[in-house]
Each structure stands twice: as structure tokens, then as C-alpha cells.
Tab-separated table of C-alpha atoms in Angstrom:
chain	number	residue	atom	x	y	z
A	57	MET	CA	-80.491	-3.074	-106.614
A	58	LYS	CA	-76.672	-2.806	-104.587
A	59	LEU	CA	-76.621	-6.699	-104.823
A	60	GLU	CA	-78.119	-7.765	-108.231
A	61	ASN	CA	-76.772	-11.324	-108.867
A	62	LYS	CA	-74.979	-11.722	-105.727
A	63	VAL	CA	-75.459	-14.809	-103.701
A	64	ALA	CA	-74.860	-14.438	-99.853
A	65	ILE	CA	-74.863	-16.216	-97.007
A	66	VAL	CA	-76.545	-15.536	-93.587
A	67	THR	CA	-76.115	-17.625	-90.682
A	68	GLY	CA	-78.258	-17.053	-87.937
A	69	ALA	CA	-81.024	-16.201	-90.554
A	70	GLY	CA	-84.116	-17.491	-88.446
A	71	ARG	CA	-84.874	-14.457	-86.431
A	72	GLY	CA	-83.775	-11.499	-85.326
A	73	ILE	CA	-80.819	-9.479	-86.826
A	74	GLY	CA	-79.806	-12.407	-89.273
A	75	ALA	CA	-83.624	-12.391	-90.496
A	76	ALA	CA	-83.304	-9.022	-91.275
A	77	ILE	CA	-79.931	-8.914	-93.079
A	78	ALA	CA	-81.308	-12.177	-94.987
A	79	ARG	CA	-84.784	-10.129	-96.241
A	80	ILE	CA	-82.516	-6.814	-96.881
A	81	PHE	CA	-80.258	-8.506	-98.900
A	82	ALA	CA	-83.115	-10.193	-101.059
A	83	GLN	CA	-84.965	-6.675	-101.189
A	84	ASN	CA	-81.672	-5.481	-102.753
A	85	GLY	CA	-81.585	-8.408	-105.276
A	86	ALA	CA	-79.407	-11.028	-103.495
A	87	SER	CA	-80.166	-14.750	-103.706
A	88	VAL	CA	-79.811	-15.779	-99.719
A	89	ALA	CA	-78.722	-19.299	-98.354
A	90	CYS	CA	-80.565	-18.880	-95.090
A	91	VAL	CA	-78.736	-20.949	-92.314
A	92	SER	CA	-80.456	-21.587	-89.069
A	93	ARG	CA	-79.914	-24.187	-86.083
A	94	THR	CA	-83.705	-25.304	-86.712
A	95	LEU	CA	-85.112	-26.008	-90.165
A	96	GLU	CA	-88.376	-24.339	-89.254
A	97	ASN	CA	-86.902	-20.799	-88.660
A	98	ALA	CA	-84.724	-21.231	-91.466
A	99	LYS	CA	-87.359	-22.192	-93.861
A	100	LYS	CA	-89.703	-19.154	-92.245
A	101	THR	CA	-87.040	-16.645	-93.488
A	102	ALA	CA	-86.415	-18.353	-96.599
A	103	ASP	CA	-90.403	-18.397	-97.765
A	104	GLU	CA	-90.306	-14.621	-96.917
A	105	ILE	CA	-87.673	-14.224	-99.504
A	106	GLN	CA	-89.117	-16.408	-102.081
A	107	ALA	CA	-92.599	-14.524	-101.682
A	108	MET	CA	-90.041	-11.487	-103.241
A	109	GLY	CA	-89.320	-13.398	-106.216
A	110	ARG	CA	-85.496	-13.982	-104.897
A	111	LYS	CA	-84.131	-17.179	-104.719
A	112	ALA	CA	-83.730	-18.575	-101.051
A	113	ILE	CA	-82.902	-22.446	-99.754
A	114	PRO	CA	-82.783	-22.857	-96.021
A	115	TYR	CA	-80.535	-24.895	-94.370
A	116	ALA	CA	-80.458	-26.272	-90.518
A	117	VAL	CA	-77.185	-26.620	-89.214
A	118	ASP	CA	-75.486	-26.081	-85.665
A	119	VAL	CA	-72.567	-23.719	-87.192
A	120	SER	CA	-70.501	-24.779	-84.376
A	121	SER	CA	-70.045	-28.400	-85.532
A	122	ALA	CA	-67.005	-28.568	-88.223
A	123	ALA	CA	-68.941	-31.723	-89.926
A	124	GLU	CA	-72.251	-30.121	-90.349
A	125	SER	CA	-70.630	-26.826	-91.657
A	126	GLU	CA	-68.125	-28.403	-93.994
A	127	ALA	CA	-71.351	-30.442	-95.616
A	128	THR	CA	-73.796	-27.641	-95.843
A	129	ILE	CA	-71.386	-25.269	-97.242
A	130	GLN	CA	-70.505	-27.747	-99.843
A	131	LYS	CA	-74.286	-28.022	-100.525
A	132	ILE	CA	-74.670	-24.180	-100.761
A	133	PHE	CA	-72.020	-24.004	-103.323
A	134	THR	CA	-73.774	-26.940	-105.280
A	135	ASP	CA	-77.160	-24.901	-104.909
A	136	PHE	CA	-75.641	-21.663	-105.637
A	137	GLU	CA	-72.586	-21.877	-107.668
A	138	ARG	CA	-70.730	-19.381	-106.227
A	139	VAL	CA	-71.049	-16.856	-102.675
A	140	ASP	CA	-70.336	-13.133	-102.753
A	141	VAL	CA	-71.237	-12.325	-99.252
A	142	LEU	CA	-70.760	-14.301	-95.855
A	143	VAL	CA	-72.381	-12.996	-92.610
A	144	ASN	CA	-71.432	-14.973	-89.718
A	145	ASN	CA	-74.277	-14.026	-87.551
A	146	ALA	CA	-75.261	-16.982	-85.706
A	147	GLY	CA	-74.641	-16.614	-82.160
A	148	VAL	CA	-76.327	-17.819	-78.555
A	149	THR	CA	-76.091	-16.425	-74.867
A	150	ARG	CA	-75.071	-18.290	-71.572
A	151	ASP	CA	-75.261	-15.536	-69.506
A	152	GLY	CA	-73.993	-15.326	-65.421
A	153	LEU	CA	-71.635	-14.270	-63.240
A	154	LEU	CA	-68.069	-15.609	-63.970
A	155	ALA	CA	-67.729	-16.871	-60.663
A	156	ARG	CA	-70.440	-19.261	-61.544
A	157	MET	CA	-70.395	-19.956	-64.991
A	158	SER	CA	-70.029	-23.488	-65.810
A	159	GLU	CA	-67.329	-24.950	-68.600
A	160	SER	CA	-70.306	-26.044	-70.705
A	161	ASP	CA	-71.688	-22.474	-70.843
A	162	TRP	CA	-68.386	-20.773	-71.497
A	163	ASP	CA	-67.585	-23.532	-74.205
A	164	THR	CA	-70.949	-23.252	-76.091
A	165	VAL	CA	-70.675	-19.496	-76.738
A	166	LEU	CA	-67.339	-19.666	-77.572
A	167	ASP	CA	-68.164	-22.652	-80.106
A	168	THR	CA	-71.116	-21.259	-81.804
A	169	ASN	CA	-70.003	-17.378	-81.754
A	170	LEU	CA	-66.106	-17.846	-82.321
A	171	LYS	CA	-65.328	-21.255	-83.778
A	172	GLY	CA	-68.585	-21.230	-85.831
A	173	ALA	CA	-67.022	-17.675	-87.913
A	174	PHE	CA	-63.797	-19.868	-88.221
A	175	LEU	CA	-65.423	-23.121	-89.786
A	176	TRP	CA	-67.526	-20.782	-92.099
A	177	THR	CA	-65.204	-18.485	-92.884
A	178	LYS	CA	-62.514	-20.537	-94.151
A	179	PRO	CA	-63.919	-22.609	-96.870
A	180	VAL	CA	-65.768	-19.262	-98.267
A	181	ALA	CA	-62.706	-17.232	-97.959
A	182	ARG	CA	-60.979	-19.863	-100.115
A	183	ALA	CA	-63.608	-19.610	-102.562
A	184	MET	CA	-63.664	-15.773	-102.626
A	185	VAL	CA	-59.856	-15.574	-103.087
A	186	LYS	CA	-60.309	-17.696	-105.924
A	187	GLN	CA	-62.744	-15.553	-107.745
A	188	ARG	CA	-60.771	-12.141	-106.728
A	189	SER	CA	-63.891	-10.921	-104.652
A	190	GLY	CA	-66.042	-11.499	-101.872
A	191	CYS	CA	-67.109	-9.450	-98.583
A	192	ILE	CA	-67.117	-11.013	-95.060
A	193	VAL	CA	-69.608	-9.453	-92.227
A	194	ASN	CA	-68.493	-10.634	-88.887
A	195	ILE	CA	-71.530	-9.671	-86.333
A	196	SER	CA	-70.185	-8.651	-82.899
A	197	SER	CA	-71.263	-6.821	-80.242
A	198	VAL	CA	-70.653	-3.393	-78.355
A	199	VAL	CA	-70.213	-6.057	-75.404
A	200	GLY	CA	-67.245	-7.339	-77.267
A	201	LEU	CA	-65.853	-3.549	-77.013
A	202	VAL	CA	-66.931	-2.586	-73.255
A	203	GLY	CA	-67.653	-6.166	-71.571
A	204	ASN	CA	-70.580	-6.566	-69.612
A	205	GLY	CA	-71.210	-7.919	-66.520
A	206	GLY	CA	-72.734	-11.334	-66.692
A	207	GLN	CA	-71.331	-11.929	-70.007
A	208	SER	CA	-68.006	-12.772	-69.896
A	209	ASN	CA	-68.372	-15.685	-72.576
A	210	TYR	CA	-70.249	-13.621	-74.487
A	211	ALA	CA	-68.083	-10.592	-74.721
A	212	ALA	CA	-64.813	-13.107	-75.175
A	213	SER	CA	-66.553	-14.385	-77.884
A	214	LYS	CA	-67.516	-10.982	-79.758
A	215	ALA	CA	-64.142	-9.805	-78.871
A	216	GLY	CA	-62.969	-12.680	-80.301
A	217	LEU	CA	-64.587	-12.008	-83.785
A	218	ILE	CA	-63.060	-8.772	-83.750
A	219	GLY	CA	-59.333	-9.776	-83.737
A	220	PHE	CA	-60.634	-12.578	-86.368
A	221	THR	CA	-62.204	-9.701	-88.583
A	222	LYS	CA	-58.991	-7.746	-88.503
A	223	SER	CA	-56.506	-10.812	-89.422
A	224	VAL	CA	-58.893	-11.821	-92.108
A	225	ALA	CA	-58.925	-8.455	-93.620
A	226	ARG	CA	-55.406	-8.488	-93.728
A	227	GLU	CA	-54.728	-11.957	-95.034
A	228	PHE	CA	-57.221	-11.464	-98.193
A	229	ALA	CA	-57.174	-8.090	-98.803
A	230	SER	CA	-54.760	-8.301	-101.818
A	231	ARG	CA	-57.135	-10.841	-103.248
A	232	GLY	CA	-59.991	-8.085	-103.538
A	233	VAL	CA	-61.524	-9.818	-100.314
A	234	THR	CA	-63.501	-7.692	-97.468
A	235	CYS	CA	-63.918	-8.452	-93.714
A	236	ASN	CA	-65.644	-6.392	-91.495
A	237	ALA	CA	-67.562	-6.574	-88.456
A	238	ILE	CA	-70.558	-4.451	-87.137
A	239	ALA	CA	-71.142	-4.472	-83.548
A	240	PRO	CA	-74.477	-3.803	-82.513
A	241	GLY	CA	-75.687	-2.067	-79.378
A	242	PHE	CA	-78.674	-3.049	-77.595
A	243	ILE	CA	-81.314	-4.281	-80.347
A	244	VAL	CA	-84.736	-5.565	-80.130
A	245	SER	CA	-84.555	-9.214	-80.641
A	246	ASP	CA	-85.397	-12.220	-78.902
A	247	MET	CA	-81.999	-12.382	-77.231
A	248	THR	CA	-82.602	-8.798	-75.394
A	249	ASP	CA	-86.482	-9.525	-74.911
A	250	SER	CA	-85.225	-11.965	-72.553
A	251	LEU	CA	-83.584	-9.347	-69.948
A	252	PRO	CA	-85.537	-8.042	-67.251
A	253	ASP	CA	-87.330	-4.704	-67.255
A	254	ALA	CA	-85.537	-3.346	-64.840
A	255	ILE	CA	-82.059	-3.880	-66.694
A	256	LYS	CA	-83.703	-2.941	-70.016
A	257	GLN	CA	-84.459	0.496	-68.041
A	258	LYS	CA	-80.714	1.120	-66.848
A	259	VAL	CA	-79.608	0.218	-70.664
A	260	VAL	CA	-81.995	2.708	-72.449
A	261	GLN	CA	-80.357	5.245	-70.232
A	262	ALA	CA	-76.823	4.397	-71.037
A	263	ILE	CA	-77.752	4.978	-74.672
A	264	PRO	CA	-77.452	8.770	-75.844
A	265	LEU	CA	-79.871	8.253	-78.914
A	266	GLY	CA	-82.343	6.730	-75.987
A	267	ALA	CA	-83.906	3.895	-77.331
A	268	PHE	CA	-82.970	0.037	-78.198
A	269	GLY	CA	-81.900	-0.113	-82.289
A	270	LYS	CA	-83.817	-1.956	-84.577
A	271	PRO	CA	-82.846	-5.463	-86.545
A	272	GLU	CA	-83.173	-3.169	-89.641
A	273	ASP	CA	-80.441	-0.726	-88.356
A	274	ILE	CA	-77.751	-3.640	-88.469
A	275	ALA	CA	-78.994	-4.800	-91.571
A	276	GLU	CA	-78.890	-1.433	-93.324
A	277	ALA	CA	-74.836	-1.399	-92.085
A	278	ALA	CA	-74.231	-4.873	-93.244
A	279	LEU	CA	-75.990	-4.085	-96.700
A	280	PHE	CA	-73.679	-0.966	-96.971
A	281	LEU	CA	-70.579	-3.329	-96.353
A	282	ALA	CA	-71.952	-5.990	-98.699
A	283	SER	CA	-72.855	-3.568	-101.442
A	284	PRO	CA	-70.482	-1.593	-104.326
A	285	ALA	CA	-70.360	1.506	-101.895
A	286	GLY	CA	-68.402	-0.611	-99.119
A	287	HIS	CA	-65.701	-1.693	-101.316
A	288	TYR	CA	-63.280	0.323	-100.049
A	289	VAL	CA	-63.641	-0.662	-95.974
A	290	THR	CA	-62.201	-3.569	-94.879
A	291	GLY	CA	-60.625	-4.548	-91.213
A	292	GLN	CA	-63.337	-2.062	-89.310
A	293	VAL	CA	-65.481	-2.637	-86.388
A	294	LEU	CA	-68.765	-0.316	-87.394
A	295	ALA	CA	-70.558	0.162	-84.168
A	296	VAL	CA	-74.261	0.577	-84.654
A	297	ASP	CA	-75.360	1.081	-80.837
A	298	GLY	CA	-77.123	4.337	-80.477
A	299	GLY	CA	-73.715	5.895	-79.615
A	300	MET	CA	-72.921	3.397	-76.436
A	301	THR	CA	-69.267	3.390	-77.579
A	302	MET	CA	-68.169	6.641	-78.784
B	81	MET	CA	-53.431	-32.803	-130.218
B	82	ALA	CA	-51.312	-34.680	-127.731
B	83	GLU	CA	-52.800	-34.885	-124.286
B	84	LYS	CA	-50.389	-32.206	-122.427
B	85	SER	CA	-48.277	-34.157	-119.690
B	86	LEU	CA	-48.582	-33.539	-116.012
B	87	GLU	CA	-45.237	-31.666	-115.884
B	88	GLU	CA	-46.484	-29.242	-118.677
B	89	LYS	CA	-50.196	-28.993	-116.718
B	90	VAL	CA	-48.246	-28.013	-113.590
B	91	LYS	CA	-45.841	-25.321	-115.211
B	92	ASP	CA	-49.084	-24.112	-116.759
B	93	ILE	CA	-50.884	-23.553	-113.939
B	94	ILE	CA	-48.053	-22.063	-112.086
B	95	VAL	CA	-47.393	-19.401	-115.173
B	96	ASP	CA	-51.194	-18.613	-115.060
B	97	GLN	CA	-51.281	-18.098	-111.007
B	98	LEU	CA	-47.952	-16.306	-110.397
B	99	GLY	CA	-48.007	-14.373	-113.565
B	100	VAL	CA	-44.339	-15.326	-114.423
B	101	ASN	CA	-42.797	-16.114	-117.638
B	102	ALA	CA	-42.773	-19.614	-118.502
B	103	GLU	CA	-38.704	-20.002	-118.681
B	104	GLN	CA	-38.526	-18.675	-115.177
B	105	VAL	CA	-40.367	-21.941	-114.232
B	106	THR	CA	-37.759	-24.232	-113.902
B	107	ASN	CA	-37.979	-27.824	-111.875
B	108	GLU	CA	-35.648	-26.136	-109.468
B	109	ALA	CA	-37.196	-22.661	-109.351
B	110	LYS	CA	-38.553	-22.204	-105.826
B	111	PHE	CA	-42.245	-20.417	-105.287
B	112	ILE	CA	-41.237	-17.826	-102.997
B	113	GLU	CA	-37.801	-16.988	-103.535
B	114	ASP	CA	-37.658	-17.481	-107.289
B	115	LEU	CA	-41.180	-16.664	-108.310
B	116	GLY	CA	-42.308	-13.937	-106.129
B	117	ALA	CA	-45.050	-15.842	-104.836
B	118	ASP	CA	-46.223	-14.892	-101.340
B	119	SER	CA	-47.838	-17.457	-98.521
B	120	LEU	CA	-51.328	-16.977	-99.955
B	121	ASP	CA	-50.257	-17.688	-103.203
B	122	THR	CA	-48.667	-20.925	-101.955
B	123	VAL	CA	-52.299	-22.052	-100.833
B	124	GLU	CA	-54.167	-20.903	-103.934
B	125	LEU	CA	-51.361	-22.930	-105.980
B	126	VAL	CA	-52.227	-25.889	-103.883
B	127	MET	CA	-55.947	-25.380	-104.439
B	128	ALA	CA	-55.296	-25.322	-107.893
B	129	PHE	CA	-53.391	-28.602	-108.306
B	130	GLU	CA	-56.041	-30.278	-106.073
B	131	GLU	CA	-58.355	-29.238	-108.890
B	132	GLU	CA	-56.533	-30.004	-111.820
B	133	PHE	CA	-55.703	-33.267	-110.826
B	134	GLY	CA	-58.673	-34.359	-108.258
B	135	VAL	CA	-56.344	-34.761	-105.474
B	136	GLU	CA	-56.393	-34.011	-101.984
B	137	VAL	CA	-53.283	-32.393	-100.636
B	138	PRO	CA	-52.759	-32.210	-96.905
B	139	ASP	CA	-51.408	-29.250	-95.085
B	140	GLU	CA	-48.189	-31.097	-93.789
B	141	ASP	CA	-47.866	-32.364	-97.211
B	142	ALA	CA	-47.852	-29.164	-98.775
B	143	GLU	CA	-45.828	-26.995	-96.779
B	144	LYS	CA	-42.681	-29.497	-98.328
B	145	LEU	CA	-43.902	-28.597	-101.797
B	146	GLN	CA	-41.474	-25.714	-102.103
B	147	THR	CA	-39.547	-26.192	-106.035
B	148	VAL	CA	-41.498	-26.603	-108.964
B	149	GLY	CA	-39.931	-30.178	-109.091
B	150	THR	CA	-41.007	-31.313	-105.784
B	151	VAL	CA	-44.619	-30.575	-106.848
B	152	ILE	CA	-43.962	-32.804	-110.242
B	153	GLU	CA	-42.702	-35.630	-107.946
B	154	TYR	CA	-45.452	-35.384	-105.697
B	155	LEU	CA	-48.210	-35.174	-108.004
B	156	LYS	CA	-46.735	-37.785	-110.165
B	157	ASP	CA	-46.447	-40.242	-107.102
B	158	LYS	CA	-49.951	-39.323	-106.243
B	159	THR	CA	-51.946	-39.313	-109.551
B	160	GLU	CA	-50.186	-43.116	-110.213
B	161	LYS	CA	-51.717	-44.319	-106.998
């Protein structure tokens, strides 16, 4: 058991990559705080984990809200007493060409994807510093590395997460707290299901390994970073993308 | 055993947090220059004071607390209110 007796928070745990991360953490012995915008989705993942005989509690919260996040984090510390792993995975898209992008579509994406990571990392990192151990994993994107037409807001948020990751890694390394980013490529999820078929085909042609990835591919990478095997890795961006960004 | 004074508690926390000798922790000692604290140490110290004394120290106040003596005065003031 790679995460025996560890407590993990996973945001965006209701579906897709976040749900896969929450599941694999639980399979490896962790208790998991499942955070999602809707209680229904959070509960779905938490129920699955409880069925494995592990502790899991669902929390419904908008991670871009400072007040909601603060209250929920406090509740998580009361419910679980400590936190060893934080996965900032919650993310949204509001795709569109920059020339037509509204301010609110920009703000929504930056507030959830980037500010959300700040709001959750700050209090959790303080507790990790105190316990002299901890692991933070930010789910970025290949789009944050290479850009993508129609996703300037999303790309900016995901590139921002990379700078954030490296800075946090430097600030807390002396206290035994690591911080890394994973940059998933195109992964089968509700987010990529909404892409038109023509675009999907074009995307697949650009992936050297010739297929979309699975949420479990990202979950395995997160498990590595969070487990003792990953303890010497910090400030890195691990691209799990079928070779897209080599 | 008599209850420890606020001053003693503050100095105990500093010794513990920074791994310095008690003799070094004079009222005039500066955390960064004299006691070898880095900036994250000062954040951790404030967190420890907040916990021990059940107070909240706003960031703008924390910046001013650069010596052991100023912390003791500040916390005395805060806890008497």
C-alpha cells in the first residue's frame, strides 16, 4: 500500500481525471476528501471509495470561492485531522476564439483553474509545513505548455499553474513539502467528449502514441508523485500525453 | 508548579521552532539577523504564537514583529484585550 494511513484531498473528484485519482489513492490505502462542485458527483466517488472499505467524505464547493473553500478546508481538517496530499484538479473550460472571448469566460476559467489552486494550496501548505511533510500535485495541461487555438483562457490558467507549482516547490522544499504538476494530453473525459469528431481525429493524428489517454494514466502519475517513490521529485512538470510535447 | 509567564512561553516557542539556545533569545534579538530565521520560519513562528495564545495576527502586524521583545509586547497587548 503506497499511501497507507495517508489523507488526500482531491478537487474535481466527481468525474474524469479527479475521480480516477481519488479511486487509485483509495486503492492504495488513502482516505480521501472528495471535493466537487456538486454534492451528487462528490458523493458518487466517495461512495465508491467507501465500498472499498476506505474512508471518504464528499464536499460540495466552488473552489473559486474563497469563503466556501476556507470553510470546507477547515471542515476537512476536522473530519480527517491531517492532510498529506493535495491534488488541485478542479478545472473548467470556456472555449472560444480570443477575438470573441468575453471577460466573464476569461474570469471563470482563471478563477477556478488558477485562483482555486491558490485558495486550496495556501492553507493546506501551512499545515504541511507544520507537519514537515506533504505533497501537492497540480493538474495542468499540455495546452499550458504548447497553447491551443480557442483555449487562450484555459492555456493561460494551465501555464499559470506551472509557474505556481515551481514557486510553491521552492518555497516549501526546505520543509519536506513537494509540489509538482502533471500535464495531461488529450484524455478521454466529459471535457474532451464535447469536442467535435473532426477535431478529435485531428488531435489523434498529433499524438505519437496514436490514441487519447485514459484518466487512469494520469492517476498513476499522481500516485507516483504522492507515494514514497516520488519523494525526491519536486518542481517538475510531468507530461502524460502520449508523446505530444516531446 | 507555577503557570509559565507569557514571556517564557514565547521564548520556549522560539527556542523550539528555530533550534537556538535559550540564552540567544534576548528581548533585543532579531529573528532573521540574530537568530538565523528565514522568511518561512517567521511565518511558522507567527502560526505557533497564534495557536498558543488563541489570537489572530494579521499579516500587516506580523511584518512589524521583528524582535523577540516586540512579539512579547504585541501578544501581551492582544491577550489583555
